[in-house]
Amino acid sequence: MSRFQFVHAADLHLGSPLTGLAGRDADLARRLAAAGRGAFEDLVTAAIERKVAFVVVAGDIYDGDWADASIGLFFARQVGRLDRAGIPVVMVRGNHDAESVITRSITLPQSVHVFPSNRATTHRLDAWKVALHGRSFPNRAVEENIALGYPAAVPGWFNLGVLHTSCAGYAEHATYAPCSVQDLALRGYEYWALGHIHEYQELSQDPWIVFPGNLQGRSVRECGPRGAVLVTVEDGRVRDVERLVFDRARFERLAVDLSGVSEPSAAHERVEAALRPLAPVAASRLILVRVHLTGESAAHDRLCADRDDLAAEVQAAAHRVHEEIWLERLKVETRRPQAEIPAFAAGIDPSALMADIDRDPDFRERAQAALAEIVRKMPAGVADEAAIEAEFDALCAEAQALVLGRLSGRSC
C-alpha cells in the first residue's frame, strides 16, 4: 500500500501588519508583528516532524512588495529547513505576490518550484508519482478563469491542482481567477489546493477541493483558529484531510448581555465570567478580543460616563482570566431602562432630542468626513477606514450614550 502525506497552506501574507493594539503597547506590537512569521515557522517544524512528502502553498506568500530583504530572507531560511529535510515546496503566486507586484527576489533552494505565470504547467514528483498542476498570477488582478487551461490529469498518478482563486465566490474577498466547483471537478484531479479565501472551506470531497484559510488572522474580521491542512493519500486516493492550527495570535468577538445589571462592579464580573472560556486558548497564544456590551442595564449611564475607565476595567478583567488576553476594542451598546431616562429643564428628554440626529444627512456627511481625516492621520495598520465607516451607526450610538451619561451627572 502506497501512503504519503502533504501539507497544504495558503495566504501566509508575510509582512502584513496585524491591527488592533499596535498603537497601545510596544511589546505587544512587536509580538503581533512576529505572529505571521512564527506561524509559518511552526508549519515548517510540523512538516519536518511529520516527515511529509511535500508542502504546497497556494499563493499570497507575501502581503506585497518587500520594504527590504528581511521578509524574503525569512522565507528562504524556512524553505531551506524543508530542503535539508528532503521536503520539496511547490507554490503559485497570488494577487498579493504576483510577478508584477514583487520587484525583489532571493534565490531559493532548487527543491522549491514556483509555477510560471504565462500558462498552467505540470510539475512531477517522481518519488511519489504526484503530478502537480498550477499557474501563478502575472499581475494583481486576474479576471479570467485560468482553471480551464490547466493540463489534463496524468493517468496512474496522483493529480493535484494548485490555484489562487475566488472559486464559488465570497463576499469578503475580491473576485480573482473565478471558477466553479464543476470547472475544477472536470479536470479529473484527486485534490485541488486552493488559496485566496481566508476561511477554511471544503467545497467538495469528490474530488477534494479545499481552502485551508490563512495561516494567521490579521484583524478582528478574521476570528477563530487559523492554519493549514494535512492531507493523507493512500493508493492514489485522499483518505483524510486534517486541519492543523498554527496561529500565534487569535482574534475573537465576545458579546456580553448586561440586562438586569445595576452596578458597574456587577458588569465587570459578568464580563470576566464571559471571558473565562478563552483561558485555555490563551495558554498557547495571544488572544485579542473585541468585547460588545449589550442589554438594558441600570448601570448604563455610569458605564458610559468614562469610556476609558470602563475599557481599563474590562482589560483588567481579561488579565484576571489570563495574562495573554487583550482587549482589542470595547463596543458599548447597552440601554438605560426607559423609566430611568434623565429629564432636564422644562421636562425636556435629551434622549428624544438626540434620537434622530445621526440620521440627518448633513450631520452624517460632516461626521464621516471628520472620521476619514482622523483615520488618514493614524499610523498604517492601526485603523481601518472601511471598517470604521461600516460601523458608523454604532459609533453614533456610543457617542449618544456617552453624552447622556455625562449629562446625567453620574460617574463610575
mmCIF file of C-alpha atoms in Angstrom:
data_model
loop_
_atom_site.group_PDB
_atom_site.id
_atom_site.type_symbol
_atom_site.label_atom_id
_atom_site.label_comp_id
_atom_site.label_asym_id
_atom_site.label_seq_id
_atom_site.Cartn_x
_atom_site.Cartn_y
_atom_site.Cartn_z
ATOM 1 C CA MET A 1 0.000 0.000 0.000
ATOM 2 C CA SER A 2 1.477 3.385 -1.033
ATOM 3 C CA ARG A 3 0.927 6.133 1.503
ATOM 4 C CA PHE A 4 2.184 9.708 1.901
ATOM 5 C CA GLN A 5 1.141 12.996 3.437
ATOM 6 C CA PHE A 6 1.478 16.595 2.327
ATOM 7 C CA VAL A 7 0.762 19.993 3.858
ATOM 8 C CA HIS A 8 -1.468 22.456 2.005
ATOM 9 C CA ALA A 9 -1.190 26.090 3.099
ATOM 10 C CA ALA A 10 -2.106 29.420 1.544
ATOM 11 C CA ASP A 11 -2.253 33.143 2.249
ATOM 12 C CA LEU A 12 0.771 33.440 4.516
ATOM 13 C CA HIS A 13 0.798 37.223 3.911
ATOM 14 C CA LEU A 14 4.303 37.547 5.302
ATOM 15 C CA GLY A 15 4.972 41.184 6.080
ATOM 16 C CA SER A 16 1.341 42.032 6.751
ATOM 17 C CA PRO A 17 0.715 44.186 9.856
ATOM 18 C CA LEU A 18 -1.728 42.860 12.446
ATOM 19 C CA THR A 19 -4.184 45.534 13.539
ATOM 20 C CA GLY A 20 -5.811 46.097 16.880
ATOM 21 C CA LEU A 21 -3.356 47.070 19.603
ATOM 22 C CA ALA A 22 -0.228 48.157 17.774
ATOM 23 C CA GLY A 23 -0.501 51.751 18.970
ATOM 24 C CA ARG A 24 -1.082 50.963 22.640
ATOM 25 C CA ASP A 25 1.669 48.589 23.767
ATOM 26 C CA ALA A 26 5.134 48.432 22.185
ATOM 27 C CA ASP A 27 5.905 44.883 23.323
ATOM 28 C CA LEU A 28 2.532 43.641 22.167
ATOM 29 C CA ALA A 29 3.033 45.374 18.815
ATOM 30 C CA ARG A 30 6.341 43.548 18.401
ATOM 31 C CA ARG A 31 4.750 40.179 19.182
ATOM 32 C CA LEU A 32 1.890 40.841 16.787
ATOM 33 C CA ALA A 33 4.313 41.794 14.038
ATOM 34 C CA ALA A 34 6.116 38.470 14.526
ATOM 35 C CA ALA A 35 2.954 36.336 14.676
ATOM 36 C CA GLY A 36 2.715 35.621 10.947
ATOM 37 C CA ARG A 37 6.347 34.589 10.704
ATOM 38 C CA GLY A 38 6.043 32.458 13.825
ATOM 39 C CA ALA A 39 3.023 30.666 12.396
ATOM 40 C CA PHE A 40 4.934 29.761 9.218
ATOM 41 C CA GLU A 41 7.946 28.670 11.255
ATOM 42 C CA ASP A 42 5.651 26.330 13.232
ATOM 43 C CA LEU A 43 4.209 24.957 9.983
ATOM 44 C CA VAL A 44 7.707 24.115 8.749
ATOM 45 C CA THR A 45 8.544 22.436 12.049
ATOM 46 C CA ALA A 46 5.358 20.344 11.883
ATOM 47 C CA ALA A 47 6.066 19.316 8.291
ATOM 48 C CA ILE A 48 9.563 18.153 9.231
ATOM 49 C CA GLU A 49 8.408 16.306 12.345
ATOM 50 C CA ARG A 50 5.663 14.518 10.401
ATOM 51 C CA LYS A 51 8.068 13.732 7.539
ATOM 52 C CA VAL A 52 5.595 14.859 4.899
ATOM 53 C CA ALA A 53 6.290 14.222 1.231
ATOM 54 C CA PHE A 54 5.961 17.867 0.165
ATOM 55 C CA VAL A 55 4.421 21.246 1.030
ATOM 56 C CA VAL A 56 2.022 23.163 -1.241
ATOM 57 C CA VAL A 57 1.474 26.920 -0.855
ATOM 58 C CA ALA A 58 -1.447 28.243 -2.916
ATOM 59 C CA GLY A 59 -0.470 31.892 -3.267
ATOM 60 C CA ASP A 60 -0.035 35.127 -1.322
ATOM 61 C CA ILE A 61 3.156 34.064 0.398
ATOM 62 C CA TYR A 62 3.933 37.766 0.760
ATOM 63 C CA ASP A 63 1.489 40.552 1.567
ATOM 64 C CA GLY A 64 3.013 42.812 -1.075
ATOM 65 C CA ASP A 65 6.311 44.120 -2.334
ATOM 66 C CA TRP A 66 9.115 43.981 0.222
ATOM 67 C CA ALA A 67 10.132 47.100 2.081
ATOM 68 C CA ASP A 68 13.524 45.385 2.495
ATOM 69 C CA ALA A 69 15.012 41.911 2.082
ATOM 70 C CA SER A 70 14.144 40.672 5.598
ATOM 71 C CA ILE A 71 10.827 39.065 4.560
ATOM 72 C CA GLY A 72 12.427 37.289 1.599
ATOM 73 C CA LEU A 73 15.336 36.115 3.745
ATOM 74 C CA PHE A 74 12.943 34.767 6.363
ATOM 75 C CA PHE A 75 11.024 32.741 3.769
ATOM 76 C CA ALA A 76 14.279 31.484 2.225
ATOM 77 C CA ARG A 77 15.502 30.414 5.666
ATOM 78 C CA GLN A 78 12.347 28.415 6.362
ATOM 79 C CA VAL A 79 12.173 26.644 2.984
ATOM 80 C CA GLY A 80 15.886 25.950 3.464
ATOM 81 C CA ARG A 81 14.946 23.935 6.564
ATOM 82 C CA LEU A 82 12.485 21.948 4.455
ATOM 83 C CA ASP A 83 15.109 21.437 1.750
ATOM 84 C CA ARG A 84 17.595 19.978 4.241
ATOM 85 C CA ALA A 85 14.856 17.626 5.458
ATOM 86 C CA GLY A 86 14.249 16.441 1.877
ATOM 87 C CA ILE A 87 10.806 18.090 1.625
ATOM 88 C CA PRO A 88 10.130 19.969 -1.634
ATOM 89 C CA VAL A 89 7.882 23.035 -1.792
ATOM 90 C CA VAL A 90 5.516 23.727 -4.696
ATOM 91 C CA MET A 91 3.742 27.076 -4.915
ATOM 92 C CA VAL A 92 1.914 29.621 -7.039
ATOM 93 C CA ARG A 93 1.884 33.403 -6.806
ATOM 94 C CA GLY A 94 -1.431 35.053 -5.912
ATOM 95 C CA ASN A 95 -2.809 38.565 -6.207
ATOM 96 C CA HIS A 96 -0.688 39.952 -3.334
ATOM 97 C CA ASP A 97 2.610 38.475 -4.554
ATOM 98 C CA ALA A 98 2.036 38.427 -8.312
ATOM 99 C CA GLU A 99 5.035 38.797 -10.608
ATOM 100 C CA SER A 100 4.179 42.436 -11.275
ATOM 101 C CA VAL A 101 3.876 43.179 -7.537
ATOM 102 C CA ILE A 102 7.054 41.660 -6.078
ATOM 103 C CA THR A 103 10.039 43.513 -7.524
ATOM 104 C CA ARG A 104 12.782 41.883 -5.416
ATOM 105 C CA SER A 105 13.875 38.275 -5.162
ATOM 106 C CA ILE A 106 16.032 35.945 -3.081
ATOM 107 C CA THR A 107 17.487 32.733 -4.528
ATOM 108 C CA LEU A 108 15.571 29.761 -3.116
ATOM 109 C CA PRO A 109 16.656 26.092 -2.918
ATOM 110 C CA GLN A 110 16.208 24.046 -6.115
ATOM 111 C CA SER A 111 13.607 21.970 -4.253
ATOM 112 C CA VAL A 112 11.243 24.980 -4.357
ATOM 113 C CA HIS A 113 9.136 25.061 -7.513
ATOM 114 C CA VAL A 114 7.198 28.207 -8.447
ATOM 115 C CA PHE A 115 4.689 27.733 -11.254
ATOM 116 C CA PRO A 116 5.086 30.175 -14.167
ATOM 117 C CA SER A 117 2.514 32.889 -14.805
ATOM 118 C CA ASN A 118 2.201 32.733 -18.595
ATOM 119 C CA ARG A 119 0.427 29.374 -18.669
ATOM 120 C CA ALA A 120 -0.544 26.416 -16.479
ATOM 121 C CA THR A 121 2.096 23.676 -16.354
ATOM 122 C CA THR A 122 2.722 20.332 -14.652
ATOM 123 C CA HIS A 123 5.420 19.620 -12.085
ATOM 124 C CA ARG A 124 6.106 15.952 -11.251
ATOM 125 C CA LEU A 125 7.406 14.475 -8.027
ATOM 126 C CA ASP A 126 8.570 11.095 -9.320
ATOM 127 C CA ALA A 127 9.273 9.565 -5.903
ATOM 128 C CA TRP A 128 5.572 9.775 -5.008
ATOM 129 C CA LYS A 129 4.051 9.641 -8.508
ATOM 130 C CA VAL A 130 2.438 13.014 -7.895
ATOM 131 C CA ALA A 131 1.622 15.397 -10.744
ATOM 132 C CA LEU A 132 1.026 18.972 -9.562
ATOM 133 C CA HIS A 133 -0.605 21.425 -11.944
ATOM 134 C CA GLY A 134 -0.586 25.175 -11.415
ATOM 135 C CA ARG A 135 -0.246 28.710 -12.688
ATOM 136 C CA SER A 136 0.874 31.877 -10.918
ATOM 137 C CA PHE A 137 -0.699 35.311 -11.222
ATOM 138 C CA PRO A 138 1.180 37.593 -13.634
ATOM 139 C CA ASN A 139 -0.419 40.662 -12.050
ATOM 140 C CA ARG A 140 -2.647 41.589 -9.140
ATOM 141 C CA ALA A 141 -5.997 41.307 -10.933
ATOM 142 C CA VAL A 142 -6.517 38.073 -12.886
ATOM 143 C CA GLU A 143 -10.118 38.190 -14.068
ATOM 144 C CA GLU A 144 -10.270 35.196 -16.417
ATOM 145 C CA ASN A 145 -10.980 31.577 -15.461
ATOM 146 C CA ILE A 146 -7.438 30.223 -15.703
ATOM 147 C CA ALA A 147 -8.520 26.819 -14.333
ATOM 148 C CA LEU A 148 -9.933 25.977 -17.779
ATOM 149 C CA GLY A 149 -6.382 25.963 -19.143
ATOM 150 C CA TYR A 150 -4.931 23.549 -16.584
ATOM 151 C CA PRO A 151 -3.326 20.404 -18.064
ATOM 152 C CA ALA A 152 -5.139 17.081 -18.317
ATOM 153 C CA ALA A 153 -4.666 14.645 -15.447
ATOM 154 C CA VAL A 154 -1.690 12.293 -15.763
ATOM 155 C CA PRO A 155 -3.040 8.702 -15.868
ATOM 156 C CA GLY A 156 -1.894 6.499 -12.990
ATOM 157 C CA TRP A 157 -0.545 9.441 -10.958
ATOM 158 C CA PHE A 158 -1.998 11.398 -8.042
ATOM 159 C CA ASN A 159 -3.060 14.667 -9.666
ATOM 160 C CA LEU A 160 -3.144 17.864 -7.602
ATOM 161 C CA GLY A 161 -4.205 21.311 -8.808
ATOM 162 C CA VAL A 162 -2.770 24.436 -7.165
ATOM 163 C CA LEU A 163 -4.856 27.559 -7.765
ATOM 164 C CA HIS A 164 -5.318 31.006 -6.230
ATOM 165 C CA THR A 165 -8.969 31.769 -6.863
ATOM 166 C CA SER A 166 -12.279 33.113 -5.616
ATOM 167 C CA CYS A 167 -13.904 29.831 -6.636
ATOM 168 C CA ALA A 168 -17.637 29.791 -5.839
ATOM 169 C CA GLY A 169 -17.473 33.471 -4.826
ATOM 170 C CA TYR A 170 -17.028 35.008 -1.384
ATOM 171 C CA ALA A 171 -18.307 38.434 -0.368
ATOM 172 C CA GLU A 172 -15.288 39.290 1.791
ATOM 173 C CA HIS A 173 -12.741 38.827 -0.993
ATOM 174 C CA ALA A 174 -12.154 40.298 -4.437
ATOM 175 C CA THR A 175 -13.088 38.113 -7.413
ATOM 176 C CA TYR A 176 -9.884 36.794 -8.947
ATOM 177 C CA ALA A 177 -9.430 33.809 -11.292
ATOM 178 C CA PRO A 178 -13.149 32.974 -10.904
ATOM 179 C CA CYS A 179 -14.266 29.404 -11.497
ATOM 180 C CA SER A 180 -16.870 26.898 -10.340
ATOM 181 C CA VAL A 181 -16.577 23.647 -8.447
ATOM 182 C CA GLN A 182 -17.698 21.886 -11.624
ATOM 183 C CA ASP A 183 -14.871 23.526 -13.602
ATOM 184 C CA LEU A 184 -12.367 22.032 -11.188
ATOM 185 C CA ALA A 185 -14.014 18.633 -10.899
ATOM 186 C CA LEU A 186 -13.955 18.181 -14.680
ATOM 187 C CA ARG A 187 -10.130 18.317 -14.734
ATOM 188 C CA GLY A 188 -10.050 14.827 -13.193
ATOM 189 C CA TYR A 189 -7.646 15.689 -10.354
ATOM 190 C CA GLU A 190 -7.836 13.979 -6.954
ATOM 191 C CA TYR A 191 -7.210 17.174 -4.942
ATOM 192 C CA TRP A 192 -7.393 20.927 -5.514
ATOM 193 C CA ALA A 193 -5.203 23.065 -3.235
ATOM 194 C CA LEU A 194 -6.838 26.494 -3.336
ATOM 195 C CA GLY A 195 -5.861 29.853 -1.890
ATOM 196 C CA HIS A 196 -7.262 33.409 -1.587
ATOM 197 C CA ILE A 197 -10.282 32.807 0.675
ATOM 198 C CA HIS A 198 -9.161 33.255 4.286
ATOM 199 C CA GLU A 199 -11.764 30.961 5.853
ATOM 200 C CA TYR A 200 -11.393 27.177 5.927
ATOM 201 C CA GLN A 201 -13.769 25.645 3.401
ATOM 202 C CA GLU A 202 -14.274 22.216 1.875
ATOM 203 C CA LEU A 203 -16.048 22.940 -1.410
ATOM 204 C CA SER A 204 -16.128 19.279 -2.394
ATOM 205 C CA GLN A 205 -14.941 15.874 -1.202
ATOM 206 C CA ASP A 206 -15.221 14.160 -4.582
ATOM 207 C CA PRO A 207 -12.790 15.408 -5.652
ATOM 208 C CA TRP A 208 -11.399 17.202 -2.635
ATOM 209 C CA ILE A 209 -11.449 20.970 -3.208
ATOM 210 C CA VAL A 210 -10.144 22.819 -0.169
ATOM 211 C CA PHE A 211 -9.390 26.343 1.024
ATOM 212 C CA PRO A 212 -7.153 25.933 4.118
ATOM 213 C CA GLY A 213 -7.758 29.563 5.154
ATOM 214 C CA ASN A 214 -4.948 31.922 6.036
ATOM 215 C CA LEU A 215 -2.137 30.961 8.366
ATOM 216 C CA GLN A 216 -2.577 33.852 10.796
ATOM 217 C CA GLY A 217 -5.636 36.022 11.426
ATOM 218 C CA ARG A 218 -4.789 39.690 10.794
ATOM 219 C CA SER A 219 -7.719 41.566 12.355
ATOM 220 C CA VAL A 220 -10.979 41.009 14.211
ATOM 221 C CA ARG A 221 -12.592 40.300 10.836
ATOM 222 C CA GLU A 222 -10.596 37.044 10.811
ATOM 223 C CA CYS A 223 -11.611 35.376 14.068
ATOM 224 C CA GLY A 224 -11.034 31.843 15.267
ATOM 225 C CA PRO A 225 -8.359 29.205 14.582
ATOM 226 C CA ARG A 226 -6.055 29.674 11.576
ATOM 227 C CA GLY A 227 -3.622 27.303 9.944
ATOM 228 C CA ALA A 228 -3.173 24.762 7.160
ATOM 229 C CA VAL A 229 -4.279 21.221 6.319
ATOM 230 C CA LEU A 230 -2.513 17.869 6.438
ATOM 231 C CA VAL A 231 -3.652 15.577 3.618
ATOM 232 C CA THR A 232 -3.166 11.796 3.782
ATOM 233 C CA VAL A 233 -3.086 9.879 0.495
ATOM 234 C CA GLU A 234 -3.325 6.097 0.234
ATOM 235 C CA ASP A 235 -3.214 4.180 -3.025
ATOM 236 C CA GLY A 236 -3.739 7.305 -5.060
ATOM 237 C CA ARG A 237 -6.821 8.484 -3.137
ATOM 238 C CA VAL A 238 -7.305 11.120 -0.439
ATOM 239 C CA ARG A 239 -8.059 9.304 2.816
ATOM 240 C CA ASP A 240 -8.050 12.171 5.289
ATOM 241 C CA VAL A 241 -7.881 15.954 5.446
ATOM 242 C CA GLU A 242 -6.918 17.279 8.892
ATOM 243 C CA ARG A 243 -6.789 20.895 9.952
ATOM 244 C CA LEU A 244 -3.542 21.998 11.615
ATOM 245 C CA VAL A 245 -3.661 25.170 13.706
ATOM 246 C CA PHE A 246 -0.587 27.416 13.695
ATOM 247 C CA ASP A 247 -1.754 30.934 14.583
ATOM 248 C CA ARG A 248 0.339 32.716 17.216
ATOM 249 C CA ALA A 249 -2.323 35.380 17.873
ATOM 250 C CA ARG A 250 -6.068 34.858 17.644
ATOM 251 C CA PHE A 251 -8.874 37.365 17.270
ATOM 252 C CA GLU A 252 -12.214 36.753 18.950
ATOM 253 C CA ARG A 253 -15.540 38.554 19.329
ATOM 254 C CA LEU A 254 -17.425 38.363 22.609
ATOM 255 C CA ALA A 255 -20.945 39.679 23.222
ATOM 256 C CA VAL A 256 -21.855 40.213 26.884
ATOM 257 C CA ASP A 257 -25.500 40.840 27.806
ATOM 258 C CA LEU A 258 -25.713 43.159 30.810
ATOM 259 C CA SER A 259 -29.504 43.009 31.100
ATOM 260 C CA GLY A 260 -30.561 43.413 34.710
ATOM 261 C CA VAL A 261 -27.129 44.606 35.868
ATOM 262 C CA SER A 262 -27.491 47.641 38.152
ATOM 263 C CA GLU A 263 -23.893 48.327 39.265
ATOM 264 C CA PRO A 264 -20.660 48.723 37.265
ATOM 265 C CA SER A 265 -18.919 46.215 39.528
ATOM 266 C CA ALA A 266 -21.519 43.596 38.612
ATOM 267 C CA ALA A 267 -20.961 44.405 34.941
ATOM 268 C CA HIS A 268 -17.232 43.843 35.359
ATOM 269 C CA GLU A 269 -17.919 40.481 36.981
ATOM 270 C CA ARG A 270 -20.216 39.428 34.144
ATOM 271 C CA VAL A 271 -17.576 40.383 31.576
ATOM 272 C CA GLU A 272 -14.943 38.378 33.446
ATOM 273 C CA ALA A 273 -17.206 35.314 33.527
ATOM 274 C CA ALA A 274 -17.808 35.622 29.769
ATOM 275 C CA LEU A 275 -14.062 35.841 29.111
ATOM 276 C CA ARG A 276 -13.196 32.781 31.189
ATOM 277 C CA PRO A 277 -13.728 30.173 28.397
ATOM 278 C CA LEU A 278 -10.895 31.849 26.458
ATOM 279 C CA ALA A 279 -8.315 30.949 29.124
ATOM 280 C CA PRO A 280 -7.352 27.512 27.700
ATOM 281 C CA VAL A 281 -6.741 29.038 24.253
ATOM 282 C CA ALA A 282 -4.690 31.883 25.756
ATOM 283 C CA ALA A 283 -2.357 29.315 27.315
ATOM 284 C CA SER A 284 -0.663 28.864 23.926
ATOM 285 C CA ARG A 285 -1.178 32.161 22.049
ATOM 286 C CA LEU A 286 -2.176 35.800 22.304
ATOM 287 C CA ILE A 287 -5.914 36.437 22.347
ATOM 288 C CA LEU A 288 -7.202 39.769 21.025
ATOM 289 C CA VAL A 289 -10.864 40.094 21.888
ATOM 290 C CA ARG A 290 -13.478 42.634 20.860
ATOM 291 C CA VAL A 291 -15.998 42.919 23.694
ATOM 292 C CA HIS A 292 -19.522 44.063 22.829
ATOM 293 C CA LEU A 293 -21.719 45.096 25.766
ATOM 294 C CA THR A 294 -25.477 44.965 25.177
ATOM 295 C CA GLY A 295 -28.737 44.841 27.084
ATOM 296 C CA GLU A 296 -30.917 47.119 29.207
ATOM 297 C CA SER A 297 -28.991 47.997 32.341
ATOM 298 C CA ALA A 298 -29.475 50.442 35.193
ATOM 299 C CA ALA A 299 -25.674 50.843 35.144
ATOM 300 C CA HIS A 300 -25.787 52.206 31.590
ATOM 301 C CA ASP A 301 -25.084 55.866 32.427
ATOM 302 C CA ARG A 302 -22.219 55.099 34.785
ATOM 303 C CA LEU A 303 -20.655 52.662 32.302
ATOM 304 C CA CYS A 304 -20.800 55.276 29.547
ATOM 305 C CA ALA A 305 -19.697 58.255 31.626
ATOM 306 C CA ASP A 306 -15.989 57.410 31.281
ATOM 307 C CA ARG A 307 -15.247 55.032 28.432
ATOM 308 C CA ASP A 308 -11.511 54.923 29.145
ATOM 309 C CA ASP A 309 -12.092 53.769 32.735
ATOM 310 C CA LEU A 310 -14.575 51.162 31.535
ATOM 311 C CA ALA A 311 -12.102 49.836 28.937
ATOM 312 C CA ALA A 312 -9.422 49.636 31.630
ATOM 313 C CA GLU A 313 -11.756 47.631 33.873
ATOM 314 C CA VAL A 314 -12.579 45.242 31.009
ATOM 315 C CA GLN A 315 -8.856 44.823 30.278
ATOM 316 C CA ALA A 316 -8.221 44.148 33.968
ATOM 317 C CA ALA A 317 -10.964 41.509 33.930
ATOM 318 C CA ALA A 318 -9.324 39.912 30.887
ATOM 319 C CA HIS A 319 -5.953 39.796 32.624
ATOM 320 C CA ARG A 320 -7.530 38.234 35.710
ATOM 321 C CA VAL A 321 -8.655 35.402 33.436
ATOM 322 C CA HIS A 322 -5.270 35.117 31.647
ATOM 323 C CA GLU A 323 -2.365 37.491 31.107
ATOM 324 C CA GLU A 324 -2.405 36.789 27.346
ATOM 325 C CA ILE A 325 -5.982 38.005 26.800
ATOM 326 C CA TRP A 326 -6.004 41.565 25.475
ATOM 327 C CA LEU A 327 -8.905 43.893 24.751
ATOM 328 C CA GLU A 328 -8.855 44.703 21.028
ATOM 329 C CA ARG A 329 -11.789 47.095 21.271
ATOM 330 C CA LEU A 330 -14.755 47.780 23.524
ATOM 331 C CA LYS A 331 -18.177 48.413 22.000
ATOM 332 C CA VAL A 332 -20.870 49.667 24.366
ATOM 333 C CA GLU A 333 -24.437 49.368 23.136
ATOM 334 C CA THR A 334 -26.255 48.989 26.425
ATOM 335 C CA ARG A 335 -29.509 50.876 27.040
ATOM 336 C CA ARG A 336 -30.835 52.589 30.126
ATOM 337 C CA PRO A 337 -34.226 51.403 31.372
ATOM 338 C CA GLN A 338 -36.961 53.677 29.999
ATOM 339 C CA ALA A 339 -38.035 54.684 33.496
ATOM 340 C CA GLU A 340 -34.530 55.992 34.274
ATOM 341 C CA ILE A 341 -34.016 58.291 31.270
ATOM 342 C CA PRO A 342 -32.877 61.602 32.835
ATOM 343 C CA ALA A 343 -35.105 64.646 32.385
ATOM 344 C CA PHE A 344 -33.798 68.188 32.400
ATOM 345 C CA ALA A 345 -35.221 71.718 32.382
ATOM 346 C CA ALA A 346 -38.880 72.026 31.497
ATOM 347 C CA GLY A 347 -39.150 68.251 31.359
ATOM 348 C CA ILE A 348 -37.008 68.020 28.223
ATOM 349 C CA ASP A 349 -35.947 64.477 27.347
ATOM 350 C CA PRO A 350 -32.390 64.749 25.895
ATOM 351 C CA SER A 351 -32.506 61.215 24.541
ATOM 352 C CA ALA A 352 -35.536 62.159 22.421
ATOM 353 C CA LEU A 353 -33.718 65.211 21.096
ATOM 354 C CA MET A 354 -30.702 63.114 20.105
ATOM 355 C CA ALA A 355 -32.593 60.103 18.817
ATOM 356 C CA ASP A 356 -32.578 61.092 15.144
ATOM 357 C CA ILE A 357 -29.556 63.360 14.882
ATOM 358 C CA ASP A 358 -27.358 60.583 13.485
ATOM 359 C CA ARG A 359 -29.827 60.179 10.590
ATOM 360 C CA ASP A 360 -29.523 63.797 9.496
ATOM 361 C CA PRO A 361 -27.784 63.763 6.055
ATOM 362 C CA ASP A 362 -25.725 66.878 6.765
ATOM 363 C CA PHE A 363 -24.554 65.533 10.120
ATOM 364 C CA ARG A 364 -23.613 62.162 8.618
ATOM 365 C CA GLU A 365 -21.634 63.771 5.818
ATOM 366 C CA ARG A 366 -19.675 66.026 8.175
ATOM 367 C CA ALA A 367 -19.094 63.283 10.744
ATOM 368 C CA GLN A 368 -17.909 60.752 8.163
ATOM 369 C CA ALA A 369 -15.535 63.316 6.674
ATOM 370 C CA ALA A 370 -14.105 64.016 10.137
ATOM 371 C CA LEU A 371 -13.648 60.274 10.784
ATOM 372 C CA ALA A 372 -11.901 59.775 7.451
ATOM 373 C CA GLU A 373 -9.493 62.617 8.250
ATOM 374 C CA ILE A 374 -8.690 61.093 11.661
ATOM 375 C CA VAL A 375 -8.021 57.673 10.117
ATOM 376 C CA ARG A 376 -5.722 59.160 7.471
ATOM 377 C CA LYS A 377 -3.590 60.733 10.199
ATOM 378 C CA MET A 378 -3.196 57.485 12.154
ATOM 379 C CA PRO A 379 -0.200 55.149 11.629
ATOM 380 C CA ALA A 380 -0.596 52.442 8.981
ATOM 381 C CA GLY A 381 -2.181 49.288 10.356
ATOM 382 C CA VAL A 382 -3.674 50.959 13.416
ATOM 383 C CA ALA A 383 -7.056 51.873 11.902
ATOM 384 C CA ASP A 384 -9.124 50.503 9.042
ATOM 385 C CA GLU A 385 -11.146 53.251 7.321
ATOM 386 C CA ALA A 386 -13.540 50.789 5.681
ATOM 387 C CA ALA A 387 -14.268 49.061 8.994
ATOM 388 C CA ILE A 388 -14.878 52.371 10.768
ATOM 389 C CA GLU A 389 -17.270 53.540 8.047
ATOM 390 C CA ALA A 390 -19.132 50.219 8.250
ATOM 391 C CA GLU A 391 -19.684 50.805 11.979
ATOM 392 C CA PHE A 392 -20.685 54.444 11.690
ATOM 393 C CA ASP A 393 -24.137 53.876 13.217
ATOM 394 C CA ALA A 394 -22.626 52.006 16.148
ATOM 395 C CA LEU A 395 -20.175 54.841 16.725
ATOM 396 C CA CYS A 396 -23.084 57.325 16.753
ATOM 397 C CA ALA A 397 -24.919 55.187 19.304
ATOM 398 C CA GLU A 398 -21.813 55.093 21.504
ATOM 399 C CA ALA A 399 -21.440 58.873 21.265
ATOM 400 C CA GLN A 400 -25.078 59.404 22.212
ATOM 401 C CA ALA A 401 -24.733 57.104 25.203
ATOM 402 C CA LEU A 402 -21.588 58.923 26.316
ATOM 403 C CA VAL A 403 -23.257 62.350 26.111
ATOM 404 C CA LEU A 404 -26.318 61.197 28.016
ATOM 405 C CA GLY A 405 -24.125 59.520 30.597
ATOM 406 C CA ARG A 406 -22.207 62.744 31.165
ATOM 407 C CA LEU A 407 -25.413 64.832 31.259
ATOM 408 C CA SER A 408 -26.861 62.611 33.938
ATOM 409 C CA GLY A 409 -24.205 63.917 36.325
ATOM 410 C CA ARG A 410 -23.259 60.456 37.490
ATOM 411 C CA SER A 411 -19.818 58.879 37.134
ATOM 412 C CA CYS A 412 -18.325 55.434 37.655
#
